[in-house]
Amino acid sequence: MLYNVLKIERGTTVDGPGFRTSIYLAGCRHGCPGCHNPQSWDFEAGVKMSLEEIMDVVREEEFNVTLTGGDPLYNPDGAGALVKAIKAEGLTVWIYTGFTWEEIVEDKSLIAAVEGAEAIVEGRFMESLRDESLPFRGSSNQRIVYLA
Ligand code: SF4
């Protein structure tokens, strides 16, 4: 399976606790007004990387990992495969998604994708609820849901 990767940030501190490797996966259909990165909506944006190529970067850094985008859960099989591979390295995973927790639990493929993640940061970005003081979130409707 090939992933369209917008970028990989090494050692970032804004996408979850501690230093992290953040993997930005292309593609999102939520269309949130005020989205910080509309270029990320295109599923063909970025460069194509295999799971092993992504994992090579993860192993080089040895940081816990965040999957973000775009919305990684528009490719639930791909996101789930990454979660499992990262966990197998003894690292934890956070996932940023525009889907709400309620939407995830109602969809077998989405719940399977997040299984094994430590936490998800969920919900569409809502400009009217923008709050830059919130750690790891853009608007106050978004929640951090701990799974492990
Ligand atoms: S879910 Fe995230 S990437 Fe997608 S439109 Fe909303 S803010 Fe933008």
PDB file of C-alpha atoms and ligand atoms in Angstrom:
ATOM      1  CA  MET A   1       0.000   0.000   0.000  1.00  0.00           C
ATOM      2  CA  LEU A   2       1.253   3.476  -0.855  1.00  0.00           C
ATOM      3  CA  TYR A   3       0.464   6.545   1.230  1.00  0.00           C
ATOM      4  CA  ASN A   4       0.339  10.120  -0.020  1.00  0.00           C
ATOM      5  CA  VAL A   5       2.453  11.941   2.546  1.00  0.00           C
ATOM      6  CA  LEU A   6       2.362  15.752   2.721  1.00  0.00           C
ATOM      7  CA  LYS A   7       5.260  15.939   5.148  1.00  0.00           C
ATOM      8  CA  ILE A   8       6.842  14.271   8.137  1.00  0.00           C
ATOM      9  CA  GLU A   9       7.824  16.503  11.065  1.00  0.00           C
ATOM     10  CA  ARG A  10      10.593  15.143  13.251  1.00  0.00           C
ATOM     11  CA  GLY A  11      10.611  16.186  16.908  1.00  0.00           C
ATOM     12  CA  THR A  12       7.515  18.386  16.928  1.00  0.00           C
ATOM     13  CA  THR A  13       5.852  19.261  20.256  1.00  0.00           C
ATOM     14  CA  VAL A  14       2.479  20.608  19.040  1.00  0.00           C
ATOM     15  CA  ASP A  15       0.675  17.418  17.950  1.00  0.00           C
ATOM     16  CA  GLY A  16       0.488  15.596  21.283  1.00  0.00           C
ATOM     17  CA  PRO A  17       2.654  15.193  24.393  1.00  0.00           C
ATOM     18  CA  GLY A  18       6.433  15.172  24.206  1.00  0.00           C
ATOM     19  CA  PHE A  19       8.621  15.157  21.146  1.00  0.00           C
ATOM     20  CA  ARG A  20       6.893  13.374  18.301  1.00  0.00           C
ATOM     21  CA  THR A  21       7.203  12.289  14.727  1.00  0.00           C
ATOM     22  CA  SER A  22       4.128  13.756  12.985  1.00  0.00           C
ATOM     23  CA  ILE A  23       3.078  12.160   9.725  1.00  0.00           C
ATOM     24  CA  TYR A  24       0.808  14.331   7.576  1.00  0.00           C
ATOM     25  CA  LEU A  25      -1.309  12.102   5.317  1.00  0.00           C
ATOM     26  CA  ALA A  26      -2.999  13.757   2.340  1.00  0.00           C
ATOM     27  CA  GLY A  27      -6.735  13.836   1.829  1.00  0.00           C
ATOM     28  CA  CYS A  28      -9.756  15.192   3.663  1.00  0.00           C
ATOM     29  CA  ARG A  29     -13.408  15.701   2.724  1.00  0.00           C
ATOM     30  CA  HIS A  30     -14.672  17.410   5.882  1.00  0.00           C
ATOM     31  CA  GLY A  31     -14.298  20.860   4.326  1.00  0.00           C
ATOM     32  CA  CYS A  32     -14.178  22.759   7.617  1.00  0.00           C
ATOM     33  CA  PRO A  33     -14.470  26.513   7.003  1.00  0.00           C
ATOM     34  CA  GLY A  34     -11.259  28.122   8.237  1.00  0.00           C
ATOM     35  CA  CYS A  35      -9.244  24.909   7.849  1.00  0.00           C
ATOM     36  CA  HIS A  36      -5.590  25.726   8.514  1.00  0.00           C
ATOM     37  CA  ASN A  37      -4.427  23.702   5.536  1.00  0.00           C
ATOM     38  CA  PRO A  38      -6.885  23.333   2.607  1.00  0.00           C
ATOM     39  CA  GLN A  39      -4.015  22.112   0.395  1.00  0.00           C
ATOM     40  CA  SER A  40      -4.135  18.948   2.491  1.00  0.00           C
ATOM     41  CA  TRP A  41      -7.610  18.052   1.185  1.00  0.00           C
ATOM     42  CA  ASP A  42      -6.249  16.657  -2.102  1.00  0.00           C
ATOM     43  CA  PHE A  43      -5.798  12.887  -1.781  1.00  0.00           C
ATOM     44  CA  GLU A  44      -3.096  12.981  -4.472  1.00  0.00           C
ATOM     45  CA  ALA A  45      -1.025  15.724  -2.805  1.00  0.00           C
ATOM     46  CA  GLY A  46       2.426  15.072  -1.394  1.00  0.00           C
ATOM     47  CA  VAL A  47       4.778  12.238  -2.179  1.00  0.00           C
ATOM     48  CA  LYS A  48       3.997   8.543  -2.328  1.00  0.00           C
ATOM     49  CA  MET A  49       5.650   6.473   0.399  1.00  0.00           C
ATOM     50  CA  SER A  50       5.314   2.833   1.359  1.00  0.00           C
ATOM     51  CA  LEU A  51       4.601   1.756   4.919  1.00  0.00           C
ATOM     52  CA  GLU A  52       8.201   0.603   5.228  1.00  0.00           C
ATOM     53  CA  GLU A  53       9.558   3.964   4.021  1.00  0.00           C
ATOM     54  CA  ILE A  54       7.447   5.765   6.610  1.00  0.00           C
ATOM     55  CA  MET A  55       8.520   3.299   9.280  1.00  0.00           C
ATOM     56  CA  ASP A  56      12.185   3.916   8.422  1.00  0.00           C
ATOM     57  CA  VAL A  57      11.681   7.567   9.454  1.00  0.00           C
ATOM     58  CA  VAL A  58       9.787   6.527  12.598  1.00  0.00           C
ATOM     59  CA  ARG A  59      12.601   4.166  13.588  1.00  0.00           C
ATOM     60  CA  GLU A  60      15.282   6.781  12.943  1.00  0.00           C
ATOM     61  CA  GLU A  61      13.674   9.197  15.408  1.00  0.00           C
ATOM     62  CA  GLU A  62      12.304   6.796  18.053  1.00  0.00           C
ATOM     63  CA  PHE A  63       9.694   9.395  19.087  1.00  0.00           C
ATOM     64  CA  ASN A  64       6.079   8.575  19.704  1.00  0.00           C
ATOM     65  CA  VAL A  65       4.044   9.251  16.584  1.00  0.00           C
ATOM     66  CA  THR A  66       1.089  11.380  15.498  1.00  0.00           C
ATOM     67  CA  LEU A  67      -0.935  10.653  12.368  1.00  0.00           C
ATOM     68  CA  THR A  68      -2.510  13.822  11.045  1.00  0.00           C
ATOM     69  CA  GLY A  69      -3.313  15.395   7.713  1.00  0.00           C
ATOM     70  CA  GLY A  70      -5.653  15.829   6.010  1.00  0.00           C
ATOM     71  CA  ASP A  71      -7.623  13.227   7.871  1.00  0.00           C
ATOM     72  CA  PRO A  72      -5.866   9.849   8.219  1.00  0.00           C
ATOM     73  CA  LEU A  73      -9.199   8.095   8.762  1.00  0.00           C
ATOM     74  CA  TYR A  74     -10.232   8.630   5.130  1.00  0.00           C
ATOM     75  CA  ASN A  75      -7.801   5.752   4.569  1.00  0.00           C
ATOM     76  CA  PRO A  76      -8.794   3.550   7.503  1.00  0.00           C
ATOM     77  CA  ASP A  77      -6.927   0.462   6.301  1.00  0.00           C
ATOM     78  CA  GLY A  78      -3.762   2.469   5.797  1.00  0.00           C
ATOM     79  CA  ALA A  79      -4.066   4.272   9.125  1.00  0.00           C
ATOM     80  CA  GLY A  80      -4.720   1.002  10.943  1.00  0.00           C
ATOM     81  CA  ALA A  81      -1.680  -0.643   9.349  1.00  0.00           C
ATOM     82  CA  LEU A  82       0.494   2.272  10.462  1.00  0.00           C
ATOM     83  CA  VAL A  83      -0.854   2.140  14.024  1.00  0.00           C
ATOM     84  CA  LYS A  84       0.004  -1.555  14.251  1.00  0.00           C
ATOM     85  CA  ALA A  85       3.489  -1.110  12.771  1.00  0.00           C
ATOM     86  CA  ILE A  86       4.275   1.811  15.088  1.00  0.00           C
ATOM     87  CA  LYS A  87       3.002  -0.069  18.144  1.00  0.00           C
ATOM     88  CA  ALA A  88       5.172  -3.021  17.174  1.00  0.00           C
ATOM     89  CA  GLU A  89       8.166  -0.677  17.602  1.00  0.00           C
ATOM     90  CA  GLY A  90       7.068   0.009  21.195  1.00  0.00           C
ATOM     91  CA  LEU A  91       5.876   3.543  20.364  1.00  0.00           C
ATOM     92  CA  THR A  92       2.486   5.143  20.985  1.00  0.00           C
ATOM     93  CA  VAL A  93       0.225   6.799  18.418  1.00  0.00           C
ATOM     94  CA  TRP A  94      -2.086   9.792  18.470  1.00  0.00           C
ATOM     95  CA  ILE A  95      -4.467  10.308  15.543  1.00  0.00           C
ATOM     96  CA  TYR A  96      -5.979  13.620  14.466  1.00  0.00           C
ATOM     97  CA  THR A  97      -9.308  13.209  12.715  1.00  0.00           C
ATOM     98  CA  GLY A  98     -12.277  15.344  11.740  1.00  0.00           C
ATOM     99  CA  PHE A  99     -14.625  12.447  12.476  1.00  0.00           C
ATOM    100  CA  THR A 100     -16.228  12.588  15.911  1.00  0.00           C
ATOM    101  CA  TRP A 101     -15.875   9.775  18.395  1.00  0.00           C
ATOM    102  CA  GLU A 102     -19.603   9.036  17.924  1.00  0.00           C
ATOM    103  CA  GLU A 103     -19.072   8.655  14.163  1.00  0.00           C
ATOM    104  CA  ILE A 104     -16.040   6.443  14.701  1.00  0.00           C
ATOM    105  CA  VAL A 105     -17.765   3.974  17.010  1.00  0.00           C
ATOM    106  CA  GLU A 106     -20.610   3.548  14.518  1.00  0.00           C
ATOM    107  CA  ASP A 107     -18.279   2.581  11.669  1.00  0.00           C
ATOM    108  CA  LYS A 108     -16.466  -0.756  11.853  1.00  0.00           C
ATOM    109  CA  SER A 109     -13.631   0.325   9.572  1.00  0.00           C
ATOM    110  CA  LEU A 110     -12.990   3.504  11.580  1.00  0.00           C
ATOM    111  CA  ILE A 111     -13.020   1.777  14.954  1.00  0.00           C
ATOM    112  CA  ALA A 112     -10.663  -0.872  13.577  1.00  0.00           C
ATOM    113  CA  ALA A 113      -8.326   1.852  12.305  1.00  0.00           C
ATOM    114  CA  VAL A 114      -7.964   3.543  15.706  1.00  0.00           C
ATOM    115  CA  GLU A 115      -7.627   0.294  17.666  1.00  0.00           C
ATOM    116  CA  GLY A 116      -4.253   0.359  19.363  1.00  0.00           C
ATOM    117  CA  ALA A 117      -3.858   4.136  19.254  1.00  0.00           C
ATOM    118  CA  GLU A 118      -3.208   5.839  22.589  1.00  0.00           C
ATOM    119  CA  ALA A 119      -5.516   8.768  21.832  1.00  0.00           C
ATOM    120  CA  ILE A 120      -7.440  10.507  19.100  1.00  0.00           C
ATOM    121  CA  VAL A 121      -8.033  14.225  18.750  1.00  0.00           C
ATOM    122  CA  GLU A 122     -11.449  14.285  17.157  1.00  0.00           C
ATOM    123  CA  GLY A 123     -14.021  16.513  15.523  1.00  0.00           C
ATOM    124  CA  ARG A 124     -14.192  19.090  12.737  1.00  0.00           C
ATOM    125  CA  PHE A 125     -12.438  22.379  13.226  1.00  0.00           C
ATOM    126  CA  MET A 126     -15.054  25.050  14.007  1.00  0.00           C
ATOM    127  CA  GLU A 127     -13.904  28.582  13.393  1.00  0.00           C
ATOM    128  CA  SER A 128     -16.488  30.064  15.789  1.00  0.00           C
ATOM    129  CA  LEU A 129     -15.013  27.911  18.571  1.00  0.00           C
ATOM    130  CA  ARG A 130     -11.355  28.551  17.718  1.00  0.00           C
ATOM    131  CA  ASP A 131      -9.281  28.610  20.898  1.00  0.00           C
ATOM    132  CA  GLU A 132      -5.526  28.857  20.624  1.00  0.00           C
ATOM    133  CA  SER A 133      -5.084  28.280  24.359  1.00  0.00           C
ATOM    134  CA  LEU A 134      -6.246  24.653  24.122  1.00  0.00           C
ATOM    135  CA  PRO A 135      -3.402  22.170  24.077  1.00  0.00           C
ATOM    136  CA  PHE A 136      -3.227  20.107  20.890  1.00  0.00           C
ATOM    137  CA  ARG A 137      -6.609  21.302  19.525  1.00  0.00           C
ATOM    138  CA  GLY A 138      -7.823  24.112  17.304  1.00  0.00           C
ATOM    139  CA  SER A 139     -11.392  24.606  18.524  1.00  0.00           C
ATOM    140  CA  SER A 140     -13.175  23.843  21.778  1.00  0.00           C
ATOM    141  CA  ASN A 141     -15.617  21.310  20.270  1.00  0.00           C
ATOM    142  CA  GLN A 142     -12.684  19.004  19.560  1.00  0.00           C
ATOM    143  CA  ARG A 143     -11.922  16.401  22.202  1.00  0.00           C
ATOM    144  CA  ILE A 144      -8.942  14.286  23.125  1.00  0.00           C
ATOM    145  CA  VAL A 145     -10.258  10.730  23.559  1.00  0.00           C
ATOM    146  CA  TYR A 146      -7.848   8.376  25.336  1.00  0.00           C
ATOM    147  CA  LEU A 147      -8.156   4.799  24.162  1.00  0.00           C
ATOM    148  CA  ALA A 148      -5.363   3.157  26.115  1.00  0.00           C
TER     149      ALA A 148
HETATM  150  S1  SF4 B   1     -10.756  17.906   9.327  1.00  0.00           S
HETATM  151 FE1  SF4 B   1      -8.844  19.068   9.517  1.00  0.00          FE
HETATM  152  S2  SF4 B   1      -7.864  18.961   7.489  1.00  0.00           S
HETATM  153 FE2  SF4 B   1     -10.008  18.344   7.240  1.00  0.00          FE
HETATM  154  S3  SF4 B   1     -11.066  20.235   6.636  1.00  0.00           S
HETATM  155 FE3  SF4 B   1     -11.272  20.023   8.859  1.00  0.00          FE
HETATM  156  S4  SF4 B   1      -9.552  21.198   9.710  1.00  0.00           S
HETATM  157 FE4  SF4 B   1      -9.105  20.831   7.531  1.00  0.00          FE
END
